[in-house]
CSV table of C-alpha atoms in Angstrom, one decimal:
chain,number,residue,atom,x,y,z
A,25,ASP,CA,-28.3,28.5,0.0
A,26,ILE,CA,-31.0,26.4,-1.7
A,27,GLN,CA,-30.1,25.3,-5.2
A,28,MET,CA,-32.7,24.8,-7.8
A,29,THR,CA,-32.1,22.4,-10.7
A,30,GLN,CA,-34.3,22.4,-13.7
A,31,SER,CA,-34.5,19.7,-16.4
A,32,PRO,CA,-34.3,19.6,-19.3
A,33,SER,CA,-32.3,22.8,-20.1
A,34,SER,CA,-34.0,22.8,-23.5
A,35,LEU,CA,-36.6,20.8,-25.4
A,36,SER,CA,-38.1,20.7,-28.9
A,37,ALA,CA,-41.8,20.0,-29.2
A,38,SER,CA,-44.6,20.3,-31.6
A,39,ILE,CA,-47.9,22.2,-31.4
A,40,GLY,CA,-50.3,20.0,-29.4
A,41,ASP,CA,-47.6,18.1,-27.5
A,42,ARG,CA,-47.7,17.6,-23.8
A,43,VAL,CA,-44.6,19.2,-22.2
A,44,THR,CA,-43.3,18.5,-18.7
A,45,ILE,CA,-40.5,20.5,-17.0
A,46,THR,CA,-39.1,19.4,-13.7
A,47,CYS,CA,-37.4,21.4,-10.9
A,48,ARG,CA,-35.6,20.0,-7.9
A,49,ALA,CA,-34.6,21.8,-4.7
A,50,THR,CA,-31.6,20.9,-2.6
A,51,GLN,CA,-33.8,21.0,0.5
A,52,ASN,CA,-37.4,20.9,1.5
A,53,ILE,CA,-39.2,24.1,0.4
A,54,THR,CA,-42.7,22.8,1.1
A,55,ARG,CA,-44.8,24.5,-1.6
A,56,PHE,CA,-42.9,27.8,-1.9
A,57,LEU,CA,-42.3,27.3,-5.6
A,58,SER,CA,-43.1,29.6,-8.5
A,59,TRP,CA,-42.9,29.2,-12.2
A,60,TYR,CA,-42.3,32.0,-14.7
A,61,GLN,CA,-42.4,32.2,-18.5
A,62,GLN,CA,-40.1,34.6,-20.3
A,63,LYS,CA,-40.1,35.6,-23.9
A,64,PRO,CA,-37.2,37.3,-25.6
A,65,GLY,CA,-36.8,40.9,-24.7
A,66,LYS,CA,-39.5,40.7,-22.1
A,67,ALA,CA,-39.7,40.5,-18.3
A,68,PRO,CA,-40.7,37.2,-16.8
A,69,ASN,CA,-44.3,36.5,-16.2
A,70,LEU,CA,-45.7,34.6,-13.2
A,71,LEU,CA,-47.5,31.4,-14.2
A,72,ILE,CA,-47.8,29.3,-11.1
A,73,TYR,CA,-47.3,30.1,-7.4
A,74,ALA,CA,-47.4,27.9,-4.3
A,75,ALA,CA,-46.4,25.0,-6.5
A,76,SER,CA,-49.8,24.5,-8.1
A,77,SER,CA,-51.9,27.7,-7.9
A,78,VAL,CA,-52.5,29.2,-11.3
A,79,GLN,CA,-52.0,32.9,-11.6
A,80,SER,CA,-54.9,34.9,-12.9
A,81,GLY,CA,-55.0,35.1,-16.6
A,82,VAL,CA,-52.9,32.0,-17.2
A,83,PRO,CA,-54.5,29.5,-19.6
A,84,SER,CA,-55.8,26.3,-18.1
A,85,ARG,CA,-53.5,24.1,-20.1
A,86,ILE,CA,-50.7,25.2,-17.8
A,87,SER,CA,-50.5,23.5,-14.4
A,88,GLY,CA,-48.0,22.8,-11.6
A,89,SER,CA,-47.6,20.1,-9.1
A,90,GLY,CA,-45.2,18.9,-6.4
A,91,SER,CA,-44.1,19.6,-2.9
A,92,GLY,CA,-41.0,19.2,-0.7
A,93,THR,CA,-38.1,19.0,-3.2
A,94,ASP,CA,-39.6,17.9,-6.5
A,95,PHE,CA,-41.9,20.0,-8.7
A,96,THR,CA,-43.3,19.8,-12.2
A,97,LEU,CA,-44.7,22.3,-14.7
A,98,THR,CA,-47.0,20.8,-17.3
A,99,ILE,CA,-48.4,22.3,-20.5
A,100,SER,CA,-51.1,19.9,-21.6
A,101,SER,CA,-51.3,20.9,-25.3
A,102,LEU,CA,-48.5,23.2,-26.5
A,103,GLN,CA,-49.6,26.3,-28.3
A,104,PRO,CA,-47.6,28.7,-30.5
A,105,GLU,CA,-47.5,31.3,-27.7
A,106,ASP,CA,-46.0,28.8,-25.3
A,107,PHE,CA,-42.6,28.8,-27.0
A,108,ALA,CA,-40.5,30.6,-24.5
A,109,THR,CA,-38.1,30.0,-21.6
A,110,TYR,CA,-39.4,28.8,-18.3
A,111,TYR,CA,-37.9,29.3,-14.8
A,112,CYS,CA,-38.7,27.9,-11.4
A,113,GLN,CA,-37.9,29.9,-8.3
A,114,GLN,CA,-38.0,29.0,-4.6
A,115,THR,CA,-39.4,31.7,-2.3
A,116,TYR,CA,-39.0,29.7,0.9
A,117,SER,CA,-35.8,31.4,2.1
A,118,ALA,CA,-33.4,34.1,0.9
A,119,PRO,CA,-31.5,34.0,-1.4
A,120,LEU,CA,-34.6,33.4,-3.5
A,121,THR,CA,-32.9,31.2,-6.1
A,122,PHE,CA,-34.0,30.5,-9.6
A,123,GLY,CA,-33.5,27.3,-11.7
A,124,GLY,CA,-31.3,27.6,-14.7
A,125,GLY,CA,-34.2,27.7,-17.1
A,126,THR,CA,-35.8,25.5,-19.8
A,127,GLU,CA,-36.0,26.8,-23.3
A,128,VAL,CA,-39.0,25.3,-25.2
A,129,GLU,CA,-38.4,25.4,-28.9
A,130,ILE,CA,-40.5,24.5,-32.0
A,131,LYS,CA,-39.7,21.1,-33.5
B,3,GLN,CA,-53.7,48.6,-12.5
B,4,VAL,CA,-50.3,47.6,-11.0
B,5,HIS,CA,-47.3,49.0,-12.7
B,6,LEU,CA,-43.6,49.0,-12.0
B,7,LEU,CA,-41.8,51.6,-14.2
B,8,GLN,CA,-38.1,51.4,-14.4
B,9,SER,CA,-35.6,54.0,-15.5
B,10,GLY,CA,-34.0,54.0,-18.9
B,11,ALA,CA,-30.9,52.2,-20.3
B,12,GLU,CA,-27.5,53.2,-19.0
B,13,VAL,CA,-24.0,53.0,-20.3
B,14,LYS,CA,-21.2,53.1,-17.7
B,15,LYS,CA,-17.4,52.8,-17.7
B,16,PRO,CA,-15.7,50.1,-15.6
B,17,GLY,CA,-15.4,51.3,-12.0
B,18,ALA,CA,-18.4,53.6,-12.1
B,19,SER,CA,-21.7,53.2,-10.3
B,20,VAL,CA,-25.2,53.0,-11.7
B,21,LYS,CA,-28.5,53.7,-9.9
B,22,VAL,CA,-31.7,52.2,-11.4
B,23,SER,CA,-35.1,53.3,-10.2
B,24,CYS,CA,-38.4,51.4,-10.1
B,25,GLN,CA,-41.5,53.5,-9.5
B,26,ALA,CA,-44.6,51.6,-8.3
B,27,SER,CA,-48.2,52.6,-9.0
B,28,GLY,CA,-51.6,51.0,-8.7
B,29,TYR,CA,-51.2,49.5,-5.3
B,30,THR,CA,-50.3,50.3,-1.7
B,31,PHE,CA,-46.5,50.7,-1.9
B,32,ILE,CA,-45.6,49.5,1.6
B,33,LYS,CA,-47.6,46.3,1.4
B,34,TYR,CA,-45.2,44.6,-1.0
B,35,TYR,CA,-41.4,43.9,-0.9
B,36,VAL,CA,-39.5,44.9,-4.0
B,37,HIS,CA,-36.8,42.5,-5.2
B,38,TRP,CA,-34.1,43.0,-7.9
B,39,VAL,CA,-33.1,40.4,-10.4
B,40,ARG,CA,-30.2,40.5,-12.8
B,41,GLN,CA,-30.1,38.8,-16.2
B,42,ALA,CA,-26.9,38.8,-18.2
B,43,PRO,CA,-27.1,38.5,-22.0
B,44,GLY,CA,-28.3,35.1,-22.9
B,45,GLN,CA,-28.3,33.9,-19.3
B,46,GLY,CA,-30.7,33.0,-16.6
B,47,LEU,CA,-32.2,35.0,-13.7
B,48,GLU,CA,-30.2,35.9,-10.7
B,49,TRP,CA,-31.6,37.2,-7.5
B,50,MET,CA,-29.8,40.3,-6.1
B,51,GLY,CA,-31.7,41.2,-3.1
B,52,MET,CA,-34.8,42.9,-1.7
B,53,ILE,CA,-36.0,45.9,0.2
B,54,ASN,CA,-39.0,46.3,2.5
B,55,PRO,CA,-40.6,49.7,1.6
B,56,ASN,CA,-42.1,49.8,5.1
B,57,GLY,CA,-39.1,50.8,7.0
B,58,GLY,CA,-36.4,50.3,4.4
B,59,SER,CA,-34.8,47.1,5.7
B,60,THR,CA,-32.8,45.2,3.1
B,61,ASN,CA,-31.5,41.7,2.4
B,62,TYR,CA,-28.8,41.3,-0.2
B,63,ALA,CA,-27.4,38.2,-2.0
B,64,GLN,CA,-23.9,37.5,-0.7
B,65,LYS,CA,-22.5,37.9,-4.2
B,66,PHE,CA,-23.5,41.5,-4.3
B,67,GLN,CA,-23.3,42.4,-0.6
B,68,ASP,CA,-20.3,44.7,-1.0
B,69,ARG,CA,-21.5,46.5,-4.1
B,70,VAL,CA,-25.2,46.9,-4.0
B,71,THR,CA,-27.4,49.4,-2.1
B,72,MET,CA,-31.2,49.4,-2.2
B,73,THR,CA,-33.2,52.3,-1.0
B,74,ARG,CA,-36.7,53.6,-1.2
B,75,ASP,CA,-38.6,56.9,-1.3
B,76,THR,CA,-42.1,56.4,0.1
B,77,SER,CA,-43.2,59.9,-1.1
B,78,THR,CA,-42.8,58.9,-4.7
B,79,SER,CA,-43.3,55.1,-4.3
B,80,THR,CA,-39.9,54.5,-5.8
B,81,VAL,CA,-37.3,52.0,-5.1
B,82,TYR,CA,-33.7,52.4,-6.1
B,83,MET,CA,-30.9,49.9,-6.8
B,84,GLU,CA,-27.3,51.2,-6.9
B,85,LEU,CA,-24.5,48.9,-8.0
B,86,SER,CA,-21.0,50.2,-7.6
B,87,SER,CA,-17.5,49.2,-8.9
B,88,LEU,CA,-19.0,48.1,-12.2
B,89,ARG,CA,-17.2,45.7,-14.4
B,90,PRO,CA,-17.9,44.5,-17.9
B,91,GLU,CA,-19.5,41.3,-16.6
B,92,ASP,CA,-22.1,43.4,-14.9
B,93,THR,CA,-23.6,44.1,-18.3
B,94,ALA,CA,-27.2,42.9,-17.9
B,95,VAL,CA,-30.8,43.7,-17.8
B,96,PHE,CA,-31.9,44.5,-14.2
B,97,TYR,CA,-35.5,43.9,-13.2
B,98,CYS,CA,-37.5,45.0,-10.2
B,99,ALA,CA,-40.4,42.8,-9.1
B,100,ARG,CA,-42.8,42.9,-6.2
B,101,ILE,CA,-43.9,40.2,-3.8
B,102,SER,CA,-46.6,40.3,-1.1
B,103,ARG,CA,-45.3,41.1,2.4
B,104,SER,CA,-48.0,38.8,3.8
B,105,SER,CA,-46.3,35.7,2.3
B,106,SER,CA,-43.7,34.9,-0.2
B,107,TRP,CA,-46.0,32.0,-1.2
B,108,PHE,CA,-47.4,34.3,-4.0
B,109,GLY,CA,-44.3,34.7,-6.0
B,110,PHE,CA,-43.2,37.8,-8.0
B,111,ASP,CA,-46.6,38.8,-9.5
B,112,PHE,CA,-45.6,42.0,-11.2
B,113,TRP,CA,-42.3,42.9,-12.8
B,114,GLY,CA,-40.8,46.1,-14.1
B,115,GLN,CA,-40.0,46.3,-17.8
B,116,GLY,CA,-36.2,45.9,-17.2
B,117,THR,CA,-33.3,48.3,-17.5
B,118,LEU,CA,-30.3,47.5,-19.6
B,119,VAL,CA,-27.0,48.5,-18.1
B,120,THR,CA,-24.0,48.3,-20.3
B,121,VAL,CA,-20.5,48.4,-18.8
B,122,SER,CA,-17.8,49.2,-21.4
B,123,SER,CA,-14.7,51.3,-21.7
């Protein structure tokens, strides 16, 4: 199975900050990497697919990069609605494993 | 508009089974795989398995292999996930989500609202 490791597991940031979350796979997954945002009591919401393609409706301050085993989610200027938990997921091969999540909190 | 509507919350006793439904609308049912994801209270997302509505083939996570059954009813565009031999640690929210059959490149683009299953004696 492919393991996905996210870091950090949590972070505190202020409005307007640039935030970066990383995700590492235990083997090459090319660009089969998605990022999701989840708010309390809600289902996850797809932000990024294919490592860097932005899902329709997602604000332009959110971007993704990477390929192979190392990936990054960046929020260029943190907004109040961005405080949530973020998960990466590899869709290269079953089981379609998720990272452990990164909780973004208000500083 | 695409919608995945899940059945309501359940309370079950240890050892029982639960069957959660996920009814799809707004798209061609057989063109997307449906996956199930578990989230225990305060925990992360855990992939359980998937079903291909076009034919009904399945692929389960090894952890759930012996206890989970996923089925579909194409006449109602509904997918079912049944989990047996429930234990208290199965208490969780269960989500269904779809992904394109053409490529898994596109991620889980639509999710159900989640179904809380509580296992308690």
